[in-house]
C-alpha cells in the first residue's frame, strides 16, 4: 500500500469555516466551496478552501500555494520555545534521530528556533531538512562562535565546543579521533577561517595528513 505524500504533516489545532469562495449562487445539489481558516501546531493561521472540513484539511495537506492555501498570520515569537517543544510540534519521531539531533545542535537558542518557525512554510521531513541545512550554512558563514568563546569553551568541554563550532553531533570518541590526529582548538579555528563549511570529519582528515607529512 502506497502512503500518500503530505506537504503539510503538522497537527491542526483549529479549523473554522468562513465565507463562500464564489459570490454567485451555486446550483441545486452542487457543493458550495468555502474558505477555511486553520491554526496549525506552530500557531500560524492559514487560509485554504474546501467543500467541507475533511476536504479543506486534504487541500491544506497538499501544501502552500499562492492561490488557495497560504499563511495569513505567522506564528508569534515564543520566548519559551524549547527544542523539545519544536520537535513535538513538527511531529519528528524517534526514528528521525538525525533530524532531532540536527535541530538541537543548529537551533541552539530560542532566537534561532523562532527564526526557523518563521521561515518554515510546509511542514514535512524534506522541507525541514532543507531549511536546517540552509540555516546551518548561514550561521557557519555569518554567525560563527567567536574565537575567544570557542577557545574558552574548548578548555572547559572540548566535546561541546567542537559540536557548537562545527554545528555537528560530536561525542567523546570523535573528540578522541580529533585529538589523536593532532587536532587543537587553534587548528579548528585556522581550518574554519579557511573553509567555513568544513566538517569535523574533514578537519580530522586534514590534521592527520598534516601530521603524516611532518613524520
Coordinates of N, CA and C in Angstrom, one line a residue:
X1 N 0.8 -1.2 0.0 CA 0.0 0.0 0.0 C 0.9 1.2 0.0
X2 N 0.6 2.2 -0.9 CA 1.4 3.4 -1.0 C 0.9 4.5 -0.1
X3 N 1.8 5.1 0.7 CA 1.4 6.2 1.5 C 1.4 7.5 0.8
X4 N 0.2 8.2 0.8 CA 0.1 9.4 0.1 C 1.0 10.5 0.7
X5 N 1.8 11.2 -0.1 CA 2.7 12.3 0.4 C 1.9 13.4 0.8
X6 N 2.2 14.0 2.0 CA 1.6 15.2 2.5 C 2.6 16.3 2.7
X7 N 2.4 17.4 2.0 CA 3.4 18.5 2.1 C 3.3 19.1 3.5
X8 N 2.1 19.1 4.1 CA 1.9 19.6 5.5 C 1.5 18.4 6.4
X9 N 2.3 18.1 7.3 CA 2.1 16.9 8.2 C 1.8 17.4 9.6
X10 N 1.9 18.6 9.9 CA 1.7 19.1 11.3 C 0.2 19.0 11.8
X11 N 0.0 18.9 13.1 CA -1.3 18.8 13.6 C -2.1 20.1 13.4
X12 N -3.4 20.0 13.3 CA -4.3 21.2 13.2 C -4.9 21.4 14.5
X13 N -4.8 22.6 15.1 CA -5.4 22.9 16.4 C -6.8 23.4 16.3
X14 N -7.1 24.1 15.2 CA -8.4 24.6 15.0 C -8.7 24.8 13.5
X15 N -10.0 24.6 13.1 CA -10.3 24.9 11.7 C -11.7 25.5 11.7
X16 N -11.9 26.6 11.0 CA -13.2 27.4 11.0 C -13.6 27.6 9.6
X17 N -14.9 27.4 9.3 CA -15.4 27.6 8.0 C -15.7 29.1 7.9
X18 N -15.3 29.7 6.8 CA -15.5 31.2 6.6 C -16.5 31.4 5.4
X19 N -16.3 32.5 4.7 CA -17.3 32.8 3.6 C -17.1 31.9 2.4
X20 N -18.1 32.0 1.5 CA -18.1 31.3 0.3 C -17.0 31.8 -0.6
X21 N -16.4 31.0 -1.4 CA -15.3 31.4 -2.3 C -15.9 32.2 -3.5
X22 N -17.1 31.7 -4.0 CA -17.7 32.4 -5.1 C -18.9 33.2 -4.6
X23 N -19.1 34.4 -5.2 CA -20.2 35.3 -4.8 C -21.5 34.8 -5.4
X24 N -21.5 34.2 -6.6 CA -22.7 33.8 -7.2 C -23.3 32.5 -6.5
X25 N -24.6 32.4 -6.6 CA -25.2 31.2 -6.0 C -24.9 29.9 -6.8
X26 N -24.8 28.8 -6.0 CA -24.5 27.6 -6.7 C -25.8 26.9 -7.1
X27 N -25.7 26.0 -8.0 CA -26.9 25.3 -8.5 C -27.3 24.3 -7.4
X28 N -28.6 23.9 -7.5 CA -29.1 22.9 -6.5 C -28.3 21.6 -6.6
X29 N -28.0 21.1 -5.5 CA -27.2 19.8 -5.4 C -25.7 20.0 -5.6
X30 N -25.3 21.2 -5.9 CA -23.8 21.4 -6.1 C -23.2 21.8 -4.8
X31 N -22.1 21.2 -4.4 CA -21.5 21.6 -3.1 C -20.9 23.0 -3.2
X32 N -21.1 23.7 -2.1 CA -20.6 25.1 -2.1 C -19.1 25.1 -1.6
X33 N -18.3 25.8 -2.2 CA -16.9 25.9 -1.8 C -16.7 27.1 -0.9
X34 N -16.0 26.8 0.3 CA -15.8 27.8 1.3 C -14.3 28.0 1.6
X35 N -14.0 29.2 2.1 CA -12.7 29.4 2.7 C -12.7 28.8 4.1
X36 N -11.5 28.3 4.5 CA -11.4 27.8 5.8 C -10.1 28.4 6.4
X37 N -10.2 28.8 7.7 CA -9.0 29.2 8.4 C -8.6 28.1 9.4
X38 N -7.3 27.9 9.3 CA -6.7 26.8 10.1 C -5.6 27.3 11.0
X39 N -5.6 26.9 12.3 CA -4.5 27.2 13.2 C -3.7 26.0 13.3
X40 N -2.4 26.0 12.9 CA -1.6 24.8 12.9 C -0.9 24.7 14.3
X41 N -0.1 23.6 14.4 CA 0.6 23.3 15.7 C 1.7 24.4 16.0
X42 N 2.1 25.1 15.0 CA 3.1 26.1 15.2 C 2.5 27.5 15.5
X43 N 1.2 27.5 15.6 CA 0.4 28.7 15.9 C 0.4 29.7 14.8
X44 N 0.4 29.2 13.5 CA 0.3 30.0 12.4 C -1.2 29.9 11.8
X45 N -1.7 31.0 11.4 CA -3.1 30.9 10.8 C -3.0 30.8 9.3
X46 N -3.6 29.8 8.8 CA -3.6 29.5 7.3 C -5.0 29.8 6.8
X47 N -5.0 30.0 5.5 CA -6.3 30.0 4.7 C -6.2 28.9 3.7
X48 N -7.3 28.2 3.6 CA -7.4 27.2 2.5 C -8.9 27.1 2.1
X49 N -9.2 26.2 1.2 CA -10.6 26.1 0.7 C -11.0 24.6 0.8
X50 N -12.3 24.4 0.7 CA -12.9 23.1 0.7 C -14.4 23.1 0.7
X51 N -15.0 22.0 0.3 CA -16.5 22.0 0.3 C -17.0 21.5 1.7
X52 N -16.1 21.0 2.6 CA -16.4 20.7 3.9 C -15.0 20.6 4.7
X53 N -15.1 20.3 6.0 CA -13.9 20.2 6.8 C -12.9 19.2 6.3
X54 N -13.3 18.0 6.0 CA -12.4 17.0 5.5 C -11.7 17.4 4.2
X55 N -12.5 18.0 3.3 CA -11.9 18.4 2.0 C -10.9 19.5 2.3
X56 N -11.2 20.5 3.2 CA -10.3 21.6 3.4 C -9.0 21.1 4.0
X57 N -9.1 20.1 4.9 CA -7.9 19.5 5.5 C -7.0 18.8 4.4
X58 N -7.7 18.1 3.5 CA -7.0 17.5 2.4 C -6.3 18.5 1.5
X59 N -6.9 19.6 1.2 CA -6.3 20.6 0.4 C -5.1 21.3 1.2
X60 N -5.3 21.5 2.5 CA -4.2 22.1 3.3 C -3.0 21.2 3.3
X61 N -3.2 19.9 3.4 CA -2.1 18.9 3.5 C -1.3 18.9 2.2
X62 N -1.9 19.4 1.1 CA -1.2 19.4 -0.2 C -0.1 20.5 -0.2
X63 N -0.2 21.4 0.8 CA 0.8 22.4 1.0 C 0.5 23.8 0.4
X64 N 1.4 24.7 0.7 CA 1.2 26.1 0.3 C 1.2 26.3 -1.2
X65 N 0.3 27.2 -1.6 CA 0.3 27.8 -3.0 C -0.3 29.2 -2.9
X66 N 0.1 30.0 -3.8 CA -0.3 31.4 -3.7 C -1.7 31.7 -3.9
X67 N -2.4 30.7 -4.5 CA -3.8 30.9 -4.8 C -4.8 30.6 -3.7
X68 N -4.7 29.4 -3.2 CA -5.7 28.9 -2.2 C -5.2 28.7 -0.8
X69 N -4.0 28.1 -0.7 CA -3.5 27.7 0.6 C -2.3 28.5 1.0
X70 N -2.4 29.4 2.0 CA -1.3 30.2 2.3 C -1.4 30.6 3.8
X71 N -0.3 31.1 4.3 CA -0.2 31.6 5.7 C -0.8 33.0 5.8
X72 N -1.8 33.2 6.6 CA -2.3 34.6 6.8 C -1.6 35.3 7.9
X73 N -1.3 34.6 8.9 CA -0.6 35.2 10.1 C 0.5 34.3 10.5
X74 N 1.8 34.8 10.6 CA 2.9 34.0 11.1 C 2.7 33.7 12.6
X75 N 3.5 32.8 13.1 CA 3.5 32.5 14.5 C 4.1 33.6 15.3
X76 N 3.5 34.0 16.4 CA 4.2 35.0 17.3 C 5.5 34.5 17.9
X77 N 6.4 35.4 18.2 CA 7.6 35.0 18.8 C 7.3 34.3 20.2
X78 N 7.9 33.1 20.4 CA 7.7 32.4 21.6 C 9.0 32.4 22.4
X79 N 9.0 33.2 23.5 CA 10.3 33.3 24.3 C 10.5 32.0 25.1
X80 N 9.6 31.1 25.2 CA 9.7 29.8 25.9 C 9.9 28.6 25.0
X81 N 10.1 28.8 23.7 CA 10.2 27.7 22.8 C 11.4 26.9 23.0
X82 N 11.3 25.7 23.4 CA 12.4 24.8 23.6 C 12.6 23.9 22.4
X83 N 13.8 23.2 22.3 CA 14.0 22.3 21.2 C 13.0 21.1 21.2
X84 N 12.7 20.7 22.4 CA 11.7 19.6 22.5 C 10.3 20.0 22.1
X85 N 9.9 21.2 22.5 CA 8.6 21.8 22.1 C 8.5 21.8 20.5
X86 N 9.6 22.3 19.9 CA 9.6 22.4 18.5 C 9.6 21.0 17.8
X87 N 10.3 20.1 18.3 CA 10.4 18.7 17.8 C 9.0 18.1 17.8
X88 N 8.3 18.3 19.0 CA 6.9 17.7 19.1 C 5.9 18.4 18.2
X89 N 6.0 19.7 18.1 CA 5.1 20.5 17.2 C 5.3 20.0 15.7
X90 N 6.5 19.6 15.3 CA 6.8 19.2 14.0 C 6.6 17.7 13.8
X91 N 6.2 17.0 14.8 CA 6.0 15.6 14.8 C 7.2 14.8 14.3
X92 N 8.3 15.1 14.8 CA 9.5 14.4 14.4 C 9.8 13.3 15.4
X93 N 9.5 12.1 14.9 CA 9.6 10.9 15.8 C 11.0 10.4 16.1
X94 N 11.1 9.5 17.0 CA 12.4 8.9 17.4 C 13.2 8.3 16.3
X95 N 12.4 7.8 15.3 CA 13.1 7.2 14.1 C 14.0 8.2 13.4
X96 N 13.6 9.5 13.4 CA 14.3 10.5 12.7 C 15.3 11.2 13.7
X97 N 16.1 10.3 14.3 CA 17.0 10.8 15.4 C 18.0 11.8 14.8
X98 N 18.4 11.6 13.5 CA 19.4 12.5 12.9 C 18.8 13.9 12.8
X99 N 17.5 14.0 12.4 CA 16.9 15.3 12.3 C 16.8 16.0 13.7
X100 N 16.4 15.2 14.7 CA 16.2 15.7 16.0 C 17.6 16.2 16.6
X101 N 18.6 15.5 16.3 CA 20.0 15.9 16.7 C 20.4 17.2 16.1
X102 N 20.1 17.3 14.7 CA 20.5 18.5 14.0 C 19.7 19.7 14.5
X103 N 18.5 19.5 14.8 CA 17.7 20.7 15.3 C 18.2 21.1 16.6
X104 N 18.6 20.2 17.5 CA 19.1 20.6 18.8 C 20.4 21.3 18.7
X105 N 21.2 20.9 17.8 CA 22.6 21.5 17.6 C 22.5 22.8 16.9
X106 N 21.8 22.9 15.7 CA 21.8 24.1 14.9 C 20.9 25.1 15.5
X107 N 19.7 24.7 16.0 CA 18.8 25.7 16.6 C 19.0 25.8 18.1
X108 N 20.2 26.2 18.5 CA 20.6 26.1 19.9 C 20.3 27.3 20.7
X109 N 19.4 28.1 20.3 CA 18.9 29.3 21.1 C 17.5 29.5 20.7
X110 N 16.8 30.2 21.6 CA 15.3 30.5 21.4 C 15.2 31.4 20.2
X111 N 16.1 32.3 19.9 CA 16.0 33.1 18.8 C 16.1 32.3 17.5
X112 N 17.0 31.4 17.5 CA 17.2 30.5 16.3 C 16.0 29.6 16.1
X113 N 15.4 29.1 17.1 CA 14.2 28.3 17.0 C 13.0 29.1 16.4
X114 N 12.9 30.3 16.9 CA 11.8 31.1 16.4 C 12.0 31.5 15.0
X115 N 13.3 31.8 14.6 CA 13.6 32.1 13.3 C 13.3 31.0 12.3
X116 N 13.6 29.7 12.8 CA 13.2 28.6 12.0 C 11.7 28.5 11.8
X117 N 10.9 28.7 12.8 CA 9.5 28.7 12.7 C 9.0 29.7 11.7
X118 N 9.6 30.9 11.7 CA 9.1 32.0 10.9 C 9.5 31.7 9.4
X119 N 10.5 30.9 9.1 CA 11.0 30.7 7.8 C 10.4 29.4 7.2
X120 N 10.0 28.5 8.0 CA 9.4 27.2 7.5 C 8.0 27.5 7.0
X121 N 7.7 26.9 5.8 CA 6.3 27.0 5.3 C 5.6 25.7 5.4
X122 N 5.8 24.8 4.5 CA 5.3 23.5 4.6 C 6.0 22.7 5.6
X123 N 5.3 21.8 6.4 CA 5.9 21.0 7.4 C 6.0 19.6 7.0
X124 N 7.2 19.1 6.5 CA 7.4 17.7 6.2 C 8.9 17.5 6.3
X125 N 9.3 16.3 6.3 CA 10.7 15.9 6.6 C 11.7 16.6 5.6
X126 N 11.3 16.6 4.3 CA 12.2 17.1 3.3 C 12.4 18.6 3.5
X127 N 11.3 19.4 3.7 CA 11.4 20.8 3.9 C 12.1 21.2 5.2
X128 N 11.9 20.4 6.2 CA 12.6 20.7 7.5 C 14.1 20.5 7.3
X129 N 14.5 19.4 6.7 CA 16.0 19.2 6.5 C 16.6 20.2 5.6
X130 N 15.9 20.7 4.5 CA 16.4 21.7 3.6 C 16.7 23.0 4.4
X131 N 15.7 23.4 5.2 CA 15.8 24.7 5.9 C 16.9 24.6 7.0
X132 N 17.0 23.4 7.6 CA 18.1 23.2 8.6 C 19.5 23.4 8.0
X133 N 19.6 22.8 6.8 CA 20.9 22.9 6.1 C 21.2 24.3 5.7
X134 N 20.2 25.0 5.2 CA 20.4 26.4 4.8 C 20.8 27.3 6.0
X135 N 20.1 27.1 7.1 CA 20.4 27.9 8.3 C 21.7 27.6 8.9
X136 N 22.1 26.3 8.8 CA 23.4 25.9 9.3 C 24.5 26.6 8.6
X137 N 24.4 26.6 7.3 CA 25.4 27.3 6.4 C 25.5 28.8 6.7
X138 N 24.3 29.4 6.9 CA 24.2 30.8 7.2 C 24.9 31.1 8.5
X139 N 24.7 30.3 9.5 CA 25.3 30.5 10.8 C 26.8 30.3 10.8
X140 N 27.2 29.3 10.0 CA 28.7 29.0 9.9 C 29.4 30.1 9.2
X141 N 28.7 30.7 8.2 CA 29.3 31.8 7.4 C 29.2 33.2 8.1
X142 N 28.1 33.5 8.7 CA 27.9 34.8 9.2 C 27.7 35.0 10.7
X143 N 27.5 33.9 11.4 CA 27.3 34.0 12.8 C 28.0 32.9 13.6
X144 N 29.3 32.7 13.2 CA 30.1 31.7 13.9 C 30.4 32.1 15.3
X145 N 30.6 31.0 16.2 CA 31.0 31.3 17.5 C 32.4 32.0 17.5
X146 N 32.5 33.0 18.3 CA 33.8 33.8 18.3 C 35.0 32.9 18.7
X147 N 36.1 33.3 18.2 CA 37.3 32.6 18.5 C 37.6 32.5 20.0
X148 N 37.3 33.6 20.7 CA 37.6 33.7 22.1 C 36.6 32.8 22.9
X149 N 35.3 32.8 22.5 CA 34.3 32.0 23.1 C 34.6 30.5 22.9
X150 N 35.0 30.2 21.7 CA 35.4 28.8 21.4 C 36.6 28.3 22.2
X151 N 37.6 29.1 22.2 CA 38.8 28.8 23.0 C 38.5 28.5 24.5
X152 N 37.7 29.4 25.0 CA 37.3 29.2 26.4 C 36.5 27.9 26.6
X153 N 35.5 27.7 25.7 CA 34.7 26.5 25.8 C 35.5 25.3 25.6
X154 N 36.4 25.3 24.7 CA 37.3 24.2 24.4 C 38.1 23.7 25.6
X155 N 38.5 24.7 26.4 CA 39.3 24.4 27.6 C 38.5 23.8 28.7
X156 N 37.2 24.1 28.7 CA 36.3 23.5 29.7 C 35.7 22.2 29.3
X157 N 35.1 22.2 28.0 CA 34.5 21.0 27.5 C 34.7 20.9 26.0
X158 N 35.8 20.2 25.5 CA 36.1 20.2 24.1 C 35.0 19.6 23.2
X159 N 34.3 18.6 23.8 CA 33.2 17.9 23.0 C 32.1 18.9 22.7
X160 N 31.6 19.6 23.7 CA 30.6 20.6 23.4 C 31.1 21.7 22.5
X161 N 32.3 22.1 22.7 CA 32.9 23.2 22.0 C 33.0 22.9 20.5
X162 N 33.4 21.7 20.2 CA 33.5 21.2 18.8 C 32.1 21.1 18.2
X163 N 31.2 20.6 18.9 CA 29.8 20.5 18.4 C 29.2 21.8 18.0
X164 N 29.4 22.8 18.9 CA 28.8 24.1 18.6 C 29.6 24.8 17.5
X165 N 30.9 24.6 17.5 CA 31.7 25.3 16.5 C 31.5 24.8 15.1
X166 N 31.3 23.5 15.0 CA 31.1 22.8 13.7 C 29.6 22.6 13.4
X167 N 28.8 22.9 14.4 CA 27.3 22.6 14.3 C 27.0 21.2 13.9
X168 N 27.7 20.3 14.6 CA 27.6 18.8 14.3 C 27.4 18.1 15.6
X169 N 26.9 16.9 15.5 CA 26.9 16.0 16.7 C 28.3 15.4 16.9
X170 N 28.8 15.7 18.1 CA 30.1 15.2 18.5 C 30.1 14.5 19.8
X171 N 30.7 13.3 19.8 CA 30.8 12.6 21.1 C 32.3 12.4 21.5
X172 N 32.5 11.8 22.6 CA 33.8 11.7 23.1 C 34.8 10.9 22.2
X173 N 34.2 9.9 21.4 CA 35.0 9.1 20.5 C 35.5 10.0 19.3
X174 N 34.6 10.8 18.8 CA 35.0 11.7 17.7 C 36.1 12.7 18.2
X175 N 35.9 13.2 19.5 CA 36.9 14.1 20.0 C 38.2 13.4 20.1
X176 N 38.2 12.2 20.6 CA 39.5 11.4 20.6 C 40.1 11.3 19.3
X177 N 39.4 11.1 18.2 CA 39.9 11.0 16.9 C 40.6 12.3 16.5
X178 N 39.9 13.4 16.8 CA 40.4 14.7 16.5 C 41.7 15.0 17.3
X179 N 41.7 14.7 18.6 CA 42.9 14.8 19.4 C 44.0 14.0 18.9
X180 N 43.8 12.7 18.6 CA 44.8 11.8 18.2 C 45.4 12.2 16.8
X181 N 44.6 12.9 16.0 CA 45.1 13.3 14.7 C 45.9 14.6 14.8
X182 N 46.1 15.1 16.1 CA 46.8 16.3 16.3 C 46.0 17.6 16.3
X183 N 44.6 17.4 16.4 CA 43.7 18.5 16.4 C 43.8 19.3 17.7
X184 N 43.7 20.6 17.5 CA 43.7 21.5 18.7 C 42.7 22.6 18.4
X185 N 42.4 23.4 19.4 CA 41.5 24.5 19.2 C 42.0 25.5 18.2
X186 N 43.3 25.7 18.2 CA 43.9 26.6 17.2 C 43.8 26.1 15.8
X187 N 43.9 24.8 15.6 CA 43.8 24.2 14.3 C 42.3 24.3 13.8
X188 N 41.4 24.1 14.7 CA 40.0 24.2 14.4 C 39.7 25.6 13.9
X189 N 40.2 26.6 14.6 CA 39.9 28.0 14.2 C 40.6 28.3 12.8
X190 N 41.8 27.8 12.6 CA 42.5 28.0 11.3 C 41.7 27.4 10.2
X191 N 41.3 26.1 10.4 CA 40.6 25.4 9.3 C 39.3 26.1 9.0
X192 N 38.6 26.5 10.0 CA 37.3 27.2 9.8 C 37.4 28.5 9.1
X193 N 38.5 29.2 9.4 CA 38.7 30.5 8.7 C 38.9 30.3 7.2
X194 N 39.6 29.2 6.9 CA 40.0 28.9 5.5 C 38.8 28.3 4.8
X195 N 38.1 27.4 5.4 CA 36.9 26.7 4.8 C 35.8 26.7 5.8
X196 N 34.9 27.8 5.8 CA 33.8 27.9 6.8 C 32.9 26.7 6.9
X197 N 32.7 26.0 5.8 CA 31.8 24.8 5.8 C 32.4 23.5 6.0
X198 N 33.7 23.5 6.4 CA 34.4 22.2 6.7 C 33.8 21.5 7.8
X199 N 33.6 20.2 7.6 CA 33.1 19.3 8.6 C 34.2 18.9 9.6
X200 N 33.8 18.4 10.7 CA 34.8 17.9 11.6 C 35.5 16.7 11.1
X201 N 34.8 15.8 10.3 CA 35.5 14.7 9.7 C 36.6 15.1 8.7
X202 N 36.3 16.2 7.9 CA 37.2 16.7 7.0 C 38.4 17.4 7.8
X203 N 38.1 18.0 8.9 CA 39.2 18.6 9.7 C 40.1 17.5 10.3
X204 N 39.5 16.4 10.7 CA 40.3 15.3 11.2 C 41.2 14.8 10.1
X205 N 40.7 14.6 8.9 CA 41.5 14.1 7.8 C 42.6 15.0 7.5
X206 N 42.3 16.3 7.5 CA 43.4 17.3 7.2 C 44.5 17.3 8.3
X207 N 44.0 17.2 9.5 CA 45.0 17.2 10.6 C 45.9 16.0 10.5
X208 N 45.3 14.8 10.2 CA 46.1 13.6 10.0 C 47.1 13.7 8.9
X209 N 46.6 14.3 7.8 CA 47.5 14.5 6.6 C 48.7 15.4 7.0
X210 N 48.4 16.4 7.7 CA 49.5 17.3 8.1 C 50.5 16.7 9.1
X211 N 49.9 15.8 10.0 CA 50.8 15.1 10.9 C 51.7 14.1 10.2
X212 N 51.1 13.4 9.2 CA 51.9 12.4 8.4 C 53.0 13.1 7.6
X213 N 52.7 14.3 7.1 CA 53.8 15.0 6.4 C 55.0 15.3 7.3
X214 N 54.7 15.6 8.5 CA 55.7 16.0 9.5 C 56.5 14.8 10.0
X215 N 56.0 13.6 9.8 CA 56.6 12.5 10.4 C 57.5 11.7 9.4

